Amino acid sequence: MNSSVHEPRTLAPGTLRIIPVGGLGEIGRNMTVFEIDGKLLIVDCGVLFPEENQPGVDLILPDFAPVRDRLDDILGIVLTHGHEDHIGAVPYLLRLRQDIPLLGSGLTLALIEAKLKEHRITPYTLEVREGQHERLGPFDLEFIAVNHSIPDALAVAITTSAGVVLATGDFKMDQLPLDSRITDLRAFARLGEAGVDLFLVDSTNADVPGFTASERAIGPVLESVIAKAPRRVIVASFSSHVHRVQQVLDAAQANGRKVAFMGRSMVRNMTIAADLGYLKVPEGVLIDTKKAAELPDNRVVYMSTGSQGEPMAVLARMANLEHQIEVGKGDTVILASSLIPGNENAVYRVINGLTKLGATVVHKGNAKVHVSGHASAGELLYCYNIIRPKNVLPVHGEYRHLVANQRLAIDTGVPEENTFIAEDGTVLDLKDGIVEVAGQLDLGYVYVDGSTVGEITEADLKDRRILAEEGFISIFAAIDPQTGRIIVGPEIQSRGFAEDESVFDDVKPQIVRALTDAAENGTRDTHAFSQVIRRTVGRWVNTQHRRRPMIVPVVIEA
Amino acid sequence: MNSSVHEPRTLAPGTLRIIPVGGLGEIGRNMTVFEIDGKLLIVDCGVLFPEENQPGVDLILPDFAPVRDRLDDILGIVLTHGHEDHIGAVPYLLRLRQDIPLLGSGLTLALIEAKLKEHRITPYTLEVREGQHERLGPFDLEFIAVNHSIPDALAVAITTSAGVVLATGDFKMDQLPLDSRITDLRAFARLGEAGVDLFLVDSTNADVPGFTASERAIGPVLESVIAKAPRRVIVASFSSHVHRVQQVLDAAQANGRKVAFMGRSMVRNMTIAADLGYLKVPEGVLIDTKKAAELPDNRVVYMSTGSQGEPMAVLARMANLEHQIEVGKGDTVILASSLIPGNENAVYRVINGLTKLGATVVHKGNAKVHVSGHASAGELLYCYNIIRPKNVLPVHGEYRHLVANQRLAIDTGVPEENTFIAEDGTVLDLKDGIVEVAGQLDLGYVYVDGSTVGEITEADLKDRRILAEEGFISIFAAIDPQTGRIIVGPEIQSRGFAEDESVFDDVKPQIVRALTDAAENGTRDTHAFSQVIRRTVGRWVNTQHRRRPMIVPVVIEA
């Protein structure tokens, strides 16, 4: 993973150390650790979702190694907003020390508290809002409003004796957001005037030219699709996208339809958002699914989860007729969501399934029903020009995004040598306006699978990939080590190898012969005998079947 | 797969039967069977590439069941063009009967002949060209020029006593193609005037509004990227895209650069295309990779394979520094290709890898370096209006594409009841201008894996998916069936389960107890004992580890 691991130098007093632990080289598991004078501050602690070459993995966490042995030095975790890739790993960090204070806006804290409840953890929280200052030991924090695809997102300016760092979190610059809460460029300008020594900036859309369209542009499209829909309307989106849901509620209301929420996370999050006043539910619009079933089809909108084709979510179950709502001819399904790379086939399977049932499917491929939550290149240029940071660390992105963001910084006049393309675990030190790379930690991926955290290794995943591609053949034999003679067995089993078991009749005599030959040549130990079986079966299966299944020999002394 | 399997009625003399065997409900393995008066004609015989939920599968073939027992009735296979999804399954069909005549254009036949050579098959071929008529028993064939992302593509009009069928193959309607060989709308008009009873039409881009841009639009972009490139340029594209490669050659030439082909299929196909005159190689432009290495970096363009992120292709190996060409700072890589759904993560991994090495990567996400090979909705409307077919069968597409294409037919005035949304294996009968659904065959997927064809079942793939997600635990025991006492074992092995082997110490006594308990309750047979082990281990692993690995018990009588 990390190309040039080297121990960081010892941190001098009065120098600020910045370690991006996750989120560089990947979209997800965002986490940054700040350290000065022996004290630690963490910004965000999110999860990464696995790709297809990480089979069976539920979640990927940041590697907590840089803080694991120094939990008592952590003064707090700032959560910039409530998305999984920024808060999802908090429960796993709090398992190590439950009373680390969590700082965030009202909605952010409500969402992490709901999540922590499932983990039976009651956190210690401090609600903050834009404009507010908080002092945590050597860290003076100022919170700044930013606009994103979830309400109540914050950037944070961290002032220490070593200098000022501004971290955007995820953001964009919608100039007419639904809640009128714009990214506070006046605060950015003020901080810039005073001097920002290091700017940590969201890179997700840095390679997208121009400007991200306003969330508001989607409303009229939703309204017109719903107006034309002859029967039921089912809208799928992210369960945390309060403003998207707001627009669905408003469009339904305008068309005289009621809305029912579907899917556990949608119901949970929208209840929180409505209770806290982030979601403004028009009087009488919201009903439950039971009531919805009693209304005429053309009076109902279902708001559901599953926009990424997740097989267990509402939408995929509908497409497979495994849901109480039987989608049929005349129904309209709107996927008001992005299409995260890697999910394409799953999403298209859902679209095909719904189309086959007779539904009309509207999605970002054929209508303007989604805008991104991240600033495009044009917006980022504004930021660089307003802030004029001394140093820049592009964060939140794959390598290609970080490099595109760096290019924007350089284009606005930041000297190239003051821009840093870092990896997870790169150690940066700031002092007197100068940032230097002080080391590179060897951080890994921490996989969550079922109740297991961090026990799955790259070798296990390699095993799984081989098992997936080729299956396995297991061979059991109890042998007399003096002669190599098989007393019990060979018993051969295979799965995923996809040949009739009778094919093994062929190789059994070869195993018998190979073992006695090996014994004649002096082999006595069971491990060596099992290697003989592995080679014999491996050669046979490769020449006879041109395949490379995993071969698992088990030899014991009879 | 097929919702309503029912045996087709007996085919009456003088009625034309049409069976789409592959390509409906999927992009790939295109194959259609035509039958009249006891004789069969096949149009195309392609492969489908597997998705991520079909692990280890190399290729997917059409199910040859409808022709398998009637090989001697097949009069020929018309190949509309040389893409894998139209010719790739030919070797597997010819294995059943080698002398089935293959009809196609010069380039198409050259490509299938090269492929068949690898399978040690010399086919019986008949080269045809646009405007040509051929009579095969009851089938009168007319070949019509169409424009696509490979030269020399043909549509085919099939006239029988039962009526006229026009099949487009894959096509688009670039009005200024590089080779000036446009889709022959005058022929379409003439056939339409005379009456087309059934129109089989490419659906791939039916849900894309407007018109597919001209291939010619890419040339200036390639030229300007190459002109600005400070060092080497590496272009990746499909190895059959002769006109894309032509434009790379021309752009290189205009910039005073030489071109070297890289990748086995690129070298093979471009040699064929150049030999046959489809690729016009500018004098002196082409060199081999050895010569290229000796030239200054800014005088070279490498034309390579691997545009879909295929791990073994040139581009991915370059990104991983596993190729003799070491990509570095200042190099420019152009992915002049589409991004096939499902390949996103693989392609982005390659882009990130190349970016990390210092290369600038240009792709369709940030520059106009690709156009599709298929007609968009606007072009399809022209076709429908020019041909005015009596009946329409959208082909070549997922369900959503077929439905979008049907909608275009209806919008141009084809009565809805004369449009057919069919599946693989749907049996359509044509007589006197009337098309009726005559049955639905139960056709499956035929998987190629290594040297195995058709032996992998859905159950095997399910096993592989479980193995990928969860791994397996195998338990061996030789027992005394009278007492359930274990004489040898239990020997427990696991892979991909990702826990230390010592965890099994926990479950071993449970197995011992469960077996003796079962024997006390009258169990004697080894299968029943193995079920006892499966349940015991399954319950343990689920409660202790919240996991569901495959459990493979092996019990033998000691």
PDB file of N, CA and C in Angstrom, chain A residues 374-440:
ATOM      1  N   HIS A 374     -20.778  17.388  -3.920  1.00  0.00           N
ATOM      2  CA  HIS A 374     -19.398  17.857  -3.801  1.00  0.00           C
ATOM      3  C   HIS A 374     -19.096  18.994  -4.782  1.00  0.00           C
ATOM      4  N   ALA A 375     -18.211  19.881  -4.368  1.00  0.00           N
ATOM      5  CA  ALA A 375     -17.802  21.010  -5.186  1.00  0.00           C
ATOM      6  C   ALA A 375     -17.044  20.518  -6.418  1.00  0.00           C
ATOM      7  N   SER A 376     -17.438  21.031  -7.584  1.00  0.00           N
ATOM      8  CA  SER A 376     -16.706  20.746  -8.813  1.00  0.00           C
ATOM      9  C   SER A 376     -15.512  21.705  -8.923  1.00  0.00           C
ATOM     10  N   ALA A 377     -14.731  21.518  -9.988  1.00  0.00           N
ATOM     11  CA  ALA A 377     -13.493  22.299 -10.153  1.00  0.00           C
ATOM     12  C   ALA A 377     -13.730  23.798 -10.060  1.00  0.00           C
ATOM     13  N   GLY A 378     -14.815  24.273 -10.685  1.00  0.00           N
ATOM     14  CA  GLY A 378     -15.099  25.710 -10.679  1.00  0.00           C
ATOM     15  C   GLY A 378     -15.269  26.266  -9.279  1.00  0.00           C
ATOM     16  N   GLU A 379     -15.989  25.517  -8.444  1.00  0.00           N
ATOM     17  CA  GLU A 379     -16.194  25.954  -7.063  1.00  0.00           C
ATOM     18  C   GLU A 379     -14.886  25.931  -6.273  1.00  0.00           C
ATOM     19  N   LEU A 380     -14.100  24.907  -6.507  1.00  0.00           N
ATOM     20  CA  LEU A 380     -12.836  24.788  -5.772  1.00  0.00           C
ATOM     21  C   LEU A 380     -11.915  25.971  -6.098  1.00  0.00           C
ATOM     22  N   LEU A 381     -11.961  26.418  -7.363  1.00  0.00           N
ATOM     23  CA  LEU A 381     -11.144  27.580  -7.742  1.00  0.00           C
ATOM     24  C   LEU A 381     -11.542  28.801  -6.913  1.00  0.00           C
ATOM     25  N   TYR A 382     -12.868  29.021  -6.760  1.00  0.00           N
ATOM     26  CA  TYR A 382     -13.341  30.118  -5.900  1.00  0.00           C
ATOM     27  C   TYR A 382     -12.721  30.010  -4.505  1.00  0.00           C
ATOM     28  N   CYS A 383     -12.772  28.801  -3.956  1.00  0.00           N
ATOM     29  CA  CYS A 383     -12.254  28.598  -2.597  1.00  0.00           C
ATOM     30  C   CYS A 383     -10.781  28.957  -2.503  1.00  0.00           C
ATOM     31  N   TYR A 384     -10.006  28.427  -3.436  1.00  0.00           N
ATOM     32  CA  TYR A 384      -8.563  28.711  -3.396  1.00  0.00           C
ATOM     33  C   TYR A 384      -8.309  30.212  -3.492  1.00  0.00           C
ATOM     34  N   ASN A 385      -9.064  30.882  -4.379  1.00  0.00           N
ATOM     35  CA  ASN A 385      -8.840  32.317  -4.572  1.00  0.00           C
ATOM     36  C   ASN A 385      -9.302  33.141  -3.380  1.00  0.00           C
ATOM     37  N   ILE A 386     -10.345  32.670  -2.695  1.00  0.00           N
ATOM     38  CA  ILE A 386     -10.834  33.405  -1.523  1.00  0.00           C
ATOM     39  C   ILE A 386      -9.915  33.174  -0.329  1.00  0.00           C
ATOM     40  N   ILE A 387      -9.441  31.959  -0.165  1.00  0.00           N
ATOM     41  CA  ILE A 387      -8.647  31.621   1.033  1.00  0.00           C
ATOM     42  C   ILE A 387      -7.153  31.915   0.837  1.00  0.00           C
ATOM     43  N   ARG A 388      -6.673  31.705  -0.369  1.00  0.00           N
ATOM     44  CA  ARG A 388      -5.236  31.832  -0.671  1.00  0.00           C
ATOM     45  C   ARG A 388      -4.373  31.167   0.398  1.00  0.00           C
ATOM     46  N   PRO A 389      -4.542  29.870   0.538  1.00  0.00           N
ATOM     47  CA  PRO A 389      -3.822  29.142   1.591  1.00  0.00           C
ATOM     48  C   PRO A 389      -2.322  29.077   1.306  1.00  0.00           C
ATOM     49  N   LYS A 390      -1.525  29.002   2.378  1.00  0.00           N
ATOM     50  CA  LYS A 390      -0.067  28.860   2.192  1.00  0.00           C
ATOM     51  C   LYS A 390       0.278  27.467   1.686  1.00  0.00           C
ATOM     52  N   ASN A 391      -0.418  26.468   2.264  1.00  0.00           N
ATOM     53  CA  ASN A 391      -0.161  25.076   1.879  1.00  0.00           C
ATOM     54  C   ASN A 391      -1.489  24.360   1.665  1.00  0.00           C
ATOM     55  N   VAL A 392      -1.473  23.352   0.795  1.00  0.00           N
ATOM     56  CA  VAL A 392      -2.706  22.638   0.452  1.00  0.00           C
ATOM     57  C   VAL A 392      -2.500  21.129   0.553  1.00  0.00           C
ATOM     58  N   LEU A 393      -3.443  20.487   1.226  1.00  0.00           N
ATOM     59  CA  LEU A 393      -3.469  19.018   1.256  1.00  0.00           C
ATOM     60  C   LEU A 393      -4.832  18.560   0.727  1.00  0.00           C
ATOM     61  N   PRO A 394      -4.885  18.149  -0.551  1.00  0.00           N
ATOM     62  CA  PRO A 394      -6.147  17.611  -1.061  1.00  0.00           C
ATOM     63  C   PRO A 394      -6.492  16.325  -0.296  1.00  0.00           C
ATOM     64  N   VAL A 395      -7.740  16.228   0.157  1.00  0.00           N
ATOM     65  CA  VAL A 395      -8.179  15.022   0.881  1.00  0.00           C
ATOM     66  C   VAL A 395      -9.465  14.495   0.247  1.00  0.00           C
ATOM     67  N   HIS A 396      -9.946  13.370   0.755  1.00  0.00           N
ATOM     68  CA  HIS A 396     -11.208  12.757   0.313  1.00  0.00           C
ATOM     69  C   HIS A 396     -11.186  12.480  -1.185  1.00  0.00           C
ATOM     70  N   GLY A 397     -10.460  11.481  -1.583  1.00  0.00           N
ATOM     71  CA  GLY A 397     -10.486  11.148  -2.996  1.00  0.00           C
ATOM     72  C   GLY A 397      -9.504  10.061  -3.347  1.00  0.00           C
ATOM     73  N   GLU A 398      -9.759   9.454  -4.501  1.00  0.00           N
ATOM     74  CA  GLU A 398      -8.792   8.535  -5.065  1.00  0.00           C
ATOM     75  C   GLU A 398      -7.612   9.364  -5.570  1.00  0.00           C
ATOM     76  N   TYR A 399      -6.546   8.678  -5.917  1.00  0.00           N
ATOM     77  CA  TYR A 399      -5.336   9.376  -6.333  1.00  0.00           C
ATOM     78  C   TYR A 399      -5.612  10.389  -7.448  1.00  0.00           C
ATOM     79  N   ARG A 400      -6.421   9.941  -8.441  1.00  0.00           N
ATOM     80  CA  ARG A 400      -6.703  10.819  -9.589  1.00  0.00           C
ATOM     81  C   ARG A 400      -7.425  12.100  -9.158  1.00  0.00           C
ATOM     82  N   HIS A 401      -8.269  12.001  -8.110  1.00  0.00           N
ATOM     83  CA  HIS A 401      -8.968  13.194  -7.627  1.00  0.00           C
ATOM     84  C   HIS A 401      -8.018  14.132  -6.892  1.00  0.00           C
ATOM     85  N   LEU A 402      -7.138  13.542  -6.085  1.00  0.00           N
ATOM     86  CA  LEU A 402      -6.186  14.363  -5.333  1.00  0.00           C
ATOM     87  C   LEU A 402      -5.303  15.163  -6.285  1.00  0.00           C
ATOM     88  N   VAL A 403      -4.854  14.493  -7.342  1.00  0.00           N
ATOM     89  CA  VAL A 403      -3.971  15.161  -8.303  1.00  0.00           C
ATOM     90  C   VAL A 403      -4.714  16.269  -9.049  1.00  0.00           C
ATOM     91  N   ALA A 404      -5.983  16.016  -9.399  1.00  0.00           N
ATOM     92  CA  ALA A 404      -6.778  17.050 -10.075  1.00  0.00           C
ATOM     93  C   ALA A 404      -6.951  18.259  -9.169  1.00  0.00           C
ATOM     94  N   ASN A 405      -7.158  18.010  -7.875  1.00  0.00           N
ATOM     95  CA  ASN A 405      -7.345  19.095  -6.912  1.00  0.00           C
ATOM     96  C   ASN A 405      -6.033  19.882  -6.728  1.00  0.00           C
ATOM     97  N   GLN A 406      -4.947  19.159  -6.665  1.00  0.00           N
ATOM     98  CA  GLN A 406      -3.633  19.808  -6.565  1.00  0.00           C
ATOM     99  C   GLN A 406      -3.424  20.763  -7.748  1.00  0.00           C
ATOM    100  N   ARG A 407      -3.815  20.302  -8.931  1.00  0.00           N
ATOM    101  CA  ARG A 407      -3.656  21.098 -10.150  1.00  0.00           C
ATOM    102  C   ARG A 407      -4.419  22.424 -10.019  1.00  0.00           C
ATOM    103  N   LEU A 408      -5.644  22.353  -9.432  1.00  0.00           N
ATOM    104  CA  LEU A 408      -6.444  23.569  -9.252  1.00  0.00           C
ATOM    105  C   LEU A 408      -5.742  24.535  -8.298  1.00  0.00           C
ATOM    106  N   ALA A 409      -5.179  23.987  -7.227  1.00  0.00           N
ATOM    107  CA  ALA A 409      -4.461  24.826  -6.265  1.00  0.00           C
ATOM    108  C   ALA A 409      -3.300  25.538  -6.963  1.00  0.00           C
ATOM    109  N   ILE A 410      -2.536  24.776  -7.732  1.00  0.00           N
ATOM    110  CA  ILE A 410      -1.380  25.352  -8.424  1.00  0.00           C
ATOM    111  C   ILE A 410      -1.840  26.423  -9.421  1.00  0.00           C
ATOM    112  N   ASP A 411      -2.945  26.143 -10.139  1.00  0.00           N
ATOM    113  CA  ASP A 411      -3.458  27.090 -11.128  1.00  0.00           C
ATOM    114  C   ASP A 411      -3.855  28.423 -10.487  1.00  0.00           C
ATOM    115  N   THR A 412      -4.251  28.396  -9.207  1.00  0.00           N
ATOM    116  CA  THR A 412      -4.634  29.652  -8.550  1.00  0.00           C
ATOM    117  C   THR A 412      -3.442  30.310  -7.862  1.00  0.00           C
ATOM    118  N   GLY A 413      -2.268  29.733  -8.008  1.00  0.00           N
ATOM    119  CA  GLY A 413      -1.082  30.415  -7.507  1.00  0.00           C
ATOM    120  C   GLY A 413      -0.423  29.810  -6.282  1.00  0.00           C
ATOM    121  N   VAL A 414      -0.940  28.704  -5.792  1.00  0.00           N
ATOM    122  CA  VAL A 414      -0.241  28.044  -4.688  1.00  0.00           C
ATOM    123  C   VAL A 414       1.020  27.394  -5.263  1.00  0.00           C
ATOM    124  N   PRO A 415       2.180  27.684  -4.702  1.00  0.00           N
ATOM    125  CA  PRO A 415       3.404  27.074  -5.254  1.00  0.00           C
ATOM    126  C   PRO A 415       3.322  25.548  -5.181  1.00  0.00           C
ATOM    127  N   GLU A 416       3.756  24.878  -6.264  1.00  0.00           N
ATOM    128  CA  GLU A 416       3.624  23.421  -6.329  1.00  0.00           C
ATOM    129  C   GLU A 416       4.246  22.751  -5.109  1.00  0.00           C
ATOM    130  N   GLU A 417       5.386  23.296  -4.644  1.00  0.00           N
ATOM    131  CA  GLU A 417       6.063  22.651  -3.515  1.00  0.00           C
ATOM    132  C   GLU A 417       5.288  22.815  -2.205  1.00  0.00           C
ATOM    133  N   ASN A 418       4.281  23.675  -2.218  1.00  0.00           N
ATOM    134  CA  ASN A 418       3.425  23.816  -1.036  1.00  0.00           C
ATOM    135  C   ASN A 418       2.141  23.007  -1.133  1.00  0.00           C
ATOM    136  N   THR A 419       2.032  22.185  -2.184  1.00  0.00           N
ATOM    137  CA  THR A 419       0.874  21.288  -2.316  1.00  0.00           C
ATOM    138  C   THR A 419       1.349  19.876  -2.052  1.00  0.00           C
ATOM    139  N   PHE A 420       0.538  19.100  -1.349  1.00  0.00           N
ATOM    140  CA  PHE A 420       0.984  17.792  -0.893  1.00  0.00           C
ATOM    141  C   PHE A 420       0.040  16.696  -1.354  1.00  0.00           C
ATOM    142  N   ILE A 421       0.556  15.772  -2.172  1.00  0.00           N
ATOM    143  CA  ILE A 421      -0.202  14.574  -2.521  1.00  0.00           C
ATOM    144  C   ILE A 421       0.233  13.505  -1.530  1.00  0.00           C
ATOM    145  N   ALA A 422      -0.628  13.260  -0.569  1.00  0.00           N
ATOM    146  CA  ALA A 422      -0.267  12.334   0.504  1.00  0.00           C
ATOM    147  C   ALA A 422      -1.067  11.047   0.386  1.00  0.00           C
ATOM    148  N   GLU A 423      -0.659  10.069   1.180  1.00  0.00           N
ATOM    149  CA  GLU A 423      -1.385   8.810   1.278  1.00  0.00           C
ATOM    150  C   GLU A 423      -1.903   8.677   2.707  1.00  0.00           C
ATOM    151  N   ASP A 424      -2.760   7.695   2.926  1.00  0.00           N
ATOM    152  CA  ASP A 424      -3.125   7.392   4.301  1.00  0.00           C
ATOM    153  C   ASP A 424      -1.830   7.101   5.061  1.00  0.00           C
ATOM    154  N   GLY A 425      -1.654   7.756   6.188  1.00  0.00           N
ATOM    155  CA  GLY A 425      -0.470   7.499   7.008  1.00  0.00           C
ATOM    156  C   GLY A 425       0.691   8.423   6.758  1.00  0.00           C
ATOM    157  N   THR A 426       0.557   9.306   5.748  1.00  0.00           N
ATOM    158  CA  THR A 426       1.619  10.303   5.557  1.00  0.00           C
ATOM    159  C   THR A 426       1.607  11.261   6.759  1.00  0.00           C
ATOM    160  N   VAL A 427       2.771  11.551   7.291  1.00  0.00           N
ATOM    161  CA  VAL A 427       2.876  12.418   8.461  1.00  0.00           C
ATOM    162  C   VAL A 427       3.383  13.788   8.010  1.00  0.00           C
ATOM    163  N   LEU A 428       2.562  14.814   8.272  1.00  0.00           N
ATOM    164  CA  LEU A 428       2.929  16.172   7.878  1.00  0.00           C
ATOM    165  C   LEU A 428       3.104  17.008   9.139  1.00  0.00           C
ATOM    166  N   ASP A 429       4.163  17.798   9.177  1.00  0.00           N
ATOM    167  CA  ASP A 429       4.390  18.680  10.320  1.00  0.00           C
ATOM    168  C   ASP A 429       4.288  20.128   9.870  1.00  0.00           C
ATOM    169  N   LEU A 430       3.582  20.940  10.672  1.00  0.00           N
ATOM    170  CA  LEU A 430       3.395  22.358  10.372  1.00  0.00           C
ATOM    171  C   LEU A 430       3.992  23.213  11.481  1.00  0.00           C
ATOM    172  N   LYS A 431       4.782  24.201  11.058  1.00  0.00           N
ATOM    173  CA  LYS A 431       5.363  25.152  12.013  1.00  0.00           C
ATOM    174  C   LYS A 431       5.750  26.394  11.233  1.00  0.00           C
ATOM    175  N   ASP A 432       5.381  27.563  11.724  1.00  0.00           N
ATOM    176  CA  ASP A 432       5.767  28.832  11.090  1.00  0.00           C
ATOM    177  C   ASP A 432       5.401  28.899   9.607  1.00  0.00           C
ATOM    178  N   GLY A 433       4.221  28.401   9.271  1.00  0.00           N
ATOM    179  CA  GLY A 433       3.763  28.492   7.885  1.00  0.00           C
ATOM    180  C   GLY A 433       4.401  27.497   6.946  1.00  0.00           C
ATOM    181  N   ILE A 434       5.259  26.639   7.487  1.00  0.00           N
ATOM    182  CA  ILE A 434       5.946  25.659   6.630  1.00  0.00           C
ATOM    183  C   ILE A 434       5.458  24.253   6.950  1.00  0.00           C
ATOM    184  N   VAL A 435       5.059  23.535   5.898  1.00  0.00           N
ATOM    185  CA  VAL A 435       4.626  22.150   6.056  1.00  0.00           C
ATOM    186  C   VAL A 435       5.707  21.241   5.495  1.00  0.00           C
ATOM    187  N   GLU A 436       6.048  20.215   6.252  1.00  0.00           N
ATOM    188  CA  GLU A 436       7.035  19.247   5.767  1.00  0.00           C
ATOM    189  C   GLU A 436       6.521  17.832   5.970  1.00  0.00           C
ATOM    190  N   VAL A 437       6.905  16.957   5.076  1.00  0.00           N
ATOM    191  CA  VAL A 437       6.578  15.547   5.257  1.00  0.00           C
ATOM    192  C   VAL A 437       7.576  14.978   6.256  1.00  0.00           C
ATOM    193  N   ALA A 438       7.048  14.461   7.372  1.00  0.00           N
ATOM    194  CA  ALA A 438       7.921  14.022   8.460  1.00  0.00           C
ATOM    195  C   ALA A 438       8.022  12.503   8.548  1.00  0.00           C
ATOM    196  N   GLY A 439       7.272  11.810   7.697  1.00  0.00           N
ATOM    197  CA  GLY A 439       7.329  10.346   7.770  1.00  0.00           C
ATOM    198  C   GLY A 439       6.153   9.731   7.044  1.00  0.00           C
ATOM    199  N   GLN A 440       6.184   8.424   6.995  1.00  0.00           N
ATOM    200  CA  GLN A 440       5.089   7.676   6.362  1.00  0.00           C
ATOM    201  C   GLN A 440       4.836   6.442   7.203  1.00  0.00           C
TER     202      GLN A 440
END
